[in-house]
Amino acid sequence: MFGVSASGGSARAISAALEGISAFEWAPDGKSLAYLSRNPMSADEQRQRADRSFVTRVGAPERATRLWIQPLQPTGDGGWRAGEARAITPANQYVDSFSWSPDGREIAYSAAPTTGFTAPYYARLHAVSVATATPRPGVDRSGMNTSPRFSPDGKSIAFVTTSERLGLMAPRGLAIVPASGGD
């Protein structure tokens, strides 16, 4: 990912996410960036792709899409110096959306245990400590539970849900849960 100073200038690398970035959001204090990216390829997979011996298996799970934190320090000339990015969600979760808490200490996110077309219907809400990368459950019920957004005071999380209904035609609605989790 690249960034350009609001006052202009040349683009500078902010992140070296080898698998690309599908979503990002600045931390409330502007000192780090959260983004979604897939787990990097293993050395063996890189070798197989390079020598064209890689085999794609239908139905095999893809590498997980995880939530990463990229610390950034301003350089004084409108640019940033990037620190080491780290994944803060478990390797067995496919994260699809997230939101910083107003104080920047936590990130609410939705994730499913699988990927694919129907994955959103198995998504649950979680929150993860930015400092310790310790996740905790937020909303654990059937159906779609995605697109979490913290309230401005950080006490609640709004999200899109099918209210325990499964299926493509299940009606969607907006729900609110305490930021600490629950019903």
CSV table of C-alpha atoms in Angstrom, one decimal:
chain,number,residue,atom,x,y,z
A,1,MET,CA,0.0,0.0,0.0
A,2,PHE,CA,1.2,3.5,-0.8
A,3,GLY,CA,0.4,6.9,0.6
A,4,VAL,CA,0.9,10.5,-0.5
A,5,SER,CA,1.1,13.5,1.8
A,6,ALA,CA,-2.0,15.7,1.8
A,7,SER,CA,0.2,18.5,0.8
A,8,GLY,CA,1.5,16.6,-2.3
A,9,GLY,CA,4.7,14.8,-3.2
A,10,SER,CA,5.6,11.4,-4.3
A,11,ALA,CA,4.0,8.2,-3.2
A,12,ARG,CA,5.7,6.2,-0.4
A,13,ALA,CA,5.2,2.6,0.7
A,14,ILE,CA,3.2,2.3,3.9
A,15,SER,CA,2.9,-1.4,3.9
A,16,ALA,CA,4.6,-4.4,2.3
A,17,ALA,CA,1.6,-6.7,2.4
A,18,LEU,CA,2.7,-9.3,-0.3
A,19,GLU,CA,-0.9,-10.6,-0.7
A,20,GLY,CA,-2.4,-7.2,-1.2
A,21,ILE,CA,-4.9,-5.3,1.0
A,22,SER,CA,-8.6,-5.7,0.7
A,23,ALA,CA,-9.7,-3.1,3.3
A,24,PHE,CA,-7.9,-0.6,5.6
A,25,GLU,CA,-8.7,2.0,8.3
A,26,TRP,CA,-6.4,4.4,10.1
A,27,ALA,CA,-6.2,4.2,13.9
A,28,PRO,CA,-8.0,7.0,15.7
A,29,ASP,CA,-4.6,8.5,16.7
A,30,GLY,CA,-3.2,8.1,13.2
A,31,LYS,CA,-0.2,6.2,14.4
A,32,SER,CA,-1.1,2.9,12.8
A,33,LEU,CA,-3.1,1.3,10.1
A,34,ALA,CA,-5.3,-1.8,10.3
A,35,TYR,CA,-5.9,-3.8,7.2
A,36,LEU,CA,-7.1,-7.1,5.8
A,37,SER,CA,-4.7,-9.3,3.9
A,38,ARG,CA,-4.4,-13.0,3.4
A,39,ASN,CA,-1.8,-15.1,5.1
A,40,PRO,CA,1.5,-15.1,3.1
A,41,MET,CA,2.3,-18.1,0.9
A,42,SER,CA,4.6,-20.7,2.5
A,43,ALA,CA,8.1,-21.1,1.1
A,44,ASP,CA,7.0,-24.4,-0.5
A,45,GLU,CA,4.0,-22.8,-2.2
A,46,GLN,CA,6.2,-19.9,-3.5
A,47,ARG,CA,8.6,-22.5,-5.0
A,48,GLN,CA,5.8,-24.5,-6.6
A,49,ARG,CA,4.3,-21.3,-8.1
A,50,ALA,CA,7.7,-20.3,-9.4
A,51,ASP,CA,8.4,-23.6,-11.1
A,52,ARG,CA,4.8,-24.0,-12.2
A,53,SER,CA,4.2,-27.2,-10.2
A,54,PHE,CA,1.5,-25.7,-8.0
A,55,VAL,CA,-1.8,-27.5,-8.1
A,56,THR,CA,-5.1,-25.8,-7.3
A,57,ARG,CA,-7.5,-28.2,-5.6
A,58,VAL,CA,-11.3,-27.5,-5.9
A,59,GLY,CA,-12.8,-27.1,-2.5
A,60,ALA,CA,-9.5,-26.7,-0.7
A,61,PRO,CA,-9.5,-23.9,1.8
A,62,GLU,CA,-7.8,-20.7,0.8
A,63,ARG,CA,-5.3,-19.0,3.0
A,64,ALA,CA,-7.1,-17.0,5.8
A,65,THR,CA,-7.8,-13.3,5.4
A,66,ARG,CA,-6.6,-11.8,8.7
A,67,LEU,CA,-6.6,-8.4,10.4
A,68,TRP,CA,-3.1,-6.9,10.5
A,69,ILE,CA,-1.7,-3.8,12.3
A,70,GLN,CA,0.9,-1.7,10.6
A,71,PRO,CA,2.6,0.8,13.0
A,72,LEU,CA,3.5,4.1,11.3
A,73,GLN,CA,5.7,7.0,12.4
A,74,PRO,CA,5.6,10.3,10.7
A,75,THR,CA,9.0,11.3,9.1
A,76,GLY,CA,8.5,15.1,9.4
A,77,ASP,CA,8.4,15.5,5.6
A,78,GLY,CA,4.8,14.4,5.1
A,79,GLY,CA,5.7,10.7,4.8
A,80,TRP,CA,5.7,7.7,7.2
A,81,ARG,CA,8.1,5.1,8.4
A,82,ALA,CA,6.5,1.7,8.6
A,83,GLY,CA,7.1,-0.6,11.5
A,84,GLU,CA,6.7,-4.4,11.4
A,85,ALA,CA,3.1,-5.5,10.5
A,86,ARG,CA,1.6,-8.2,12.7
A,87,ALA,CA,-1.5,-10.3,12.4
A,88,ILE,CA,-3.8,-9.9,15.4
A,89,THR,CA,-6.6,-12.4,14.5
A,90,PRO,CA,-6.4,-16.2,14.7
A,91,ALA,CA,-5.2,-18.1,11.6
A,92,ASN,CA,-8.4,-20.1,11.4
A,93,GLN,CA,-10.7,-17.0,11.0
A,94,TYR,CA,-11.6,-15.4,7.7
A,95,VAL,CA,-12.1,-11.7,8.6
A,96,ASP,CA,-14.3,-9.7,6.3
A,97,SER,CA,-14.8,-6.4,8.1
A,98,PHE,CA,-13.7,-4.4,11.1
A,99,SER,CA,-13.8,-1.1,13.0
A,100,TRP,CA,-11.5,0.6,15.5
A,101,SER,CA,-12.8,1.5,18.9
A,102,PRO,CA,-12.8,5.3,19.5
A,103,ASP,CA,-9.9,4.9,22.0
A,104,GLY,CA,-7.9,2.8,19.6
A,105,ARG,CA,-7.4,-0.1,22.1
A,106,GLU,CA,-9.7,-2.6,20.4
A,107,ILE,CA,-10.9,-3.5,17.0
A,108,ALA,CA,-14.3,-5.1,16.5
A,109,TYR,CA,-14.4,-7.5,13.5
A,110,SER,CA,-16.5,-10.1,11.8
A,111,ALA,CA,-15.1,-13.4,10.8
A,112,ALA,CA,-16.2,-16.8,9.6
A,113,PRO,CA,-14.5,-20.2,10.0
A,114,THR,CA,-14.5,-20.7,6.3
A,115,THR,CA,-14.3,-18.8,3.0
A,116,GLY,CA,-16.5,-18.7,0.0
A,117,PHE,CA,-19.9,-17.6,-1.2
A,118,THR,CA,-21.8,-18.6,1.9
A,119,ALA,CA,-19.2,-17.6,4.5
A,120,PRO,CA,-21.0,-14.4,5.5
A,121,TYR,CA,-23.9,-16.5,6.8
A,122,TYR,CA,-21.5,-18.1,9.3
A,123,ALA,CA,-19.8,-14.8,10.4
A,124,ARG,CA,-19.6,-14.0,14.1
A,125,LEU,CA,-18.5,-10.7,15.8
A,126,HIS,CA,-15.4,-10.6,17.9
A,127,ALA,CA,-13.2,-7.8,19.4
A,128,VAL,CA,-9.5,-8.0,19.7
A,129,SER,CA,-7.0,-6.1,21.9
A,130,VAL,CA,-4.6,-4.2,19.7
A,131,ALA,CA,-1.9,-4.5,22.3
A,132,THR,CA,-2.1,-8.2,23.1
A,133,ALA,CA,-3.8,-9.6,20.0
A,134,THR,CA,-6.2,-11.4,22.4
A,135,PRO,CA,-9.6,-11.9,20.7
A,136,ARG,CA,-12.9,-12.2,22.6
A,137,PRO,CA,-16.4,-13.2,21.4
A,138,GLY,CA,-18.9,-10.4,20.7
A,139,VAL,CA,-21.9,-12.0,19.0
A,140,ASP,CA,-22.0,-15.7,18.6
A,141,ARG,CA,-25.3,-16.7,16.9
A,142,SER,CA,-26.4,-18.2,13.6
A,143,GLY,CA,-26.8,-16.2,10.5
A,144,MET,CA,-25.0,-13.2,9.1
A,145,ASN,CA,-23.4,-10.9,11.6
A,146,THR,CA,-21.1,-8.5,9.8
A,147,SER,CA,-19.9,-4.9,9.3
A,148,PRO,CA,-19.3,-4.0,12.9
A,149,ARG,CA,-19.0,-0.2,13.8
A,150,PHE,CA,-18.3,1.2,17.2
A,151,SER,CA,-20.5,4.0,18.5
A,152,PRO,CA,-18.8,7.3,19.0
A,153,ASP,CA,-18.6,6.8,22.8
A,154,GLY,CA,-17.3,3.2,22.3
A,155,LYS,CA,-20.0,1.6,24.5
A,156,SER,CA,-21.9,-0.1,21.7
A,157,ILE,CA,-21.3,-1.9,18.4
A,158,ALA,CA,-23.8,-1.7,15.5
A,159,PHE,CA,-23.7,-4.4,12.9
A,160,VAL,CA,-25.7,-6.0,10.0
A,161,THR,CA,-27.5,-9.2,10.9
A,162,THR,CA,-30.0,-11.7,9.5
A,163,SER,CA,-31.1,-12.3,13.1
A,164,GLU,CA,-30.2,-16.0,13.2
A,165,ARG,CA,-31.7,-16.7,9.7
A,166,LEU,CA,-29.6,-18.5,7.1
A,167,GLY,CA,-29.9,-18.2,3.4
A,168,LEU,CA,-29.4,-15.8,0.6
A,169,MET,CA,-32.9,-14.3,0.9
A,170,ALA,CA,-32.8,-13.8,4.6
A,171,PRO,CA,-33.8,-10.3,5.5
A,172,ARG,CA,-31.0,-8.1,6.9
A,173,GLY,CA,-31.3,-5.6,9.6
A,174,LEU,CA,-29.3,-3.4,11.9
A,175,ALA,CA,-28.6,-4.5,15.5
A,176,ILE,CA,-26.7,-3.1,18.4
A,177,VAL,CA,-24.7,-5.0,21.0
A,178,PRO,CA,-22.8,-3.7,24.1
A,179,ALA,CA,-19.1,-3.3,23.2
A,180,SER,CA,-18.4,-5.9,25.9
A,181,GLY,CA,-20.4,-8.5,24.0
A,182,GLY,CA,-23.7,-10.2,24.7
A,183,ASP,CA,-27.2,-10.2,23.2
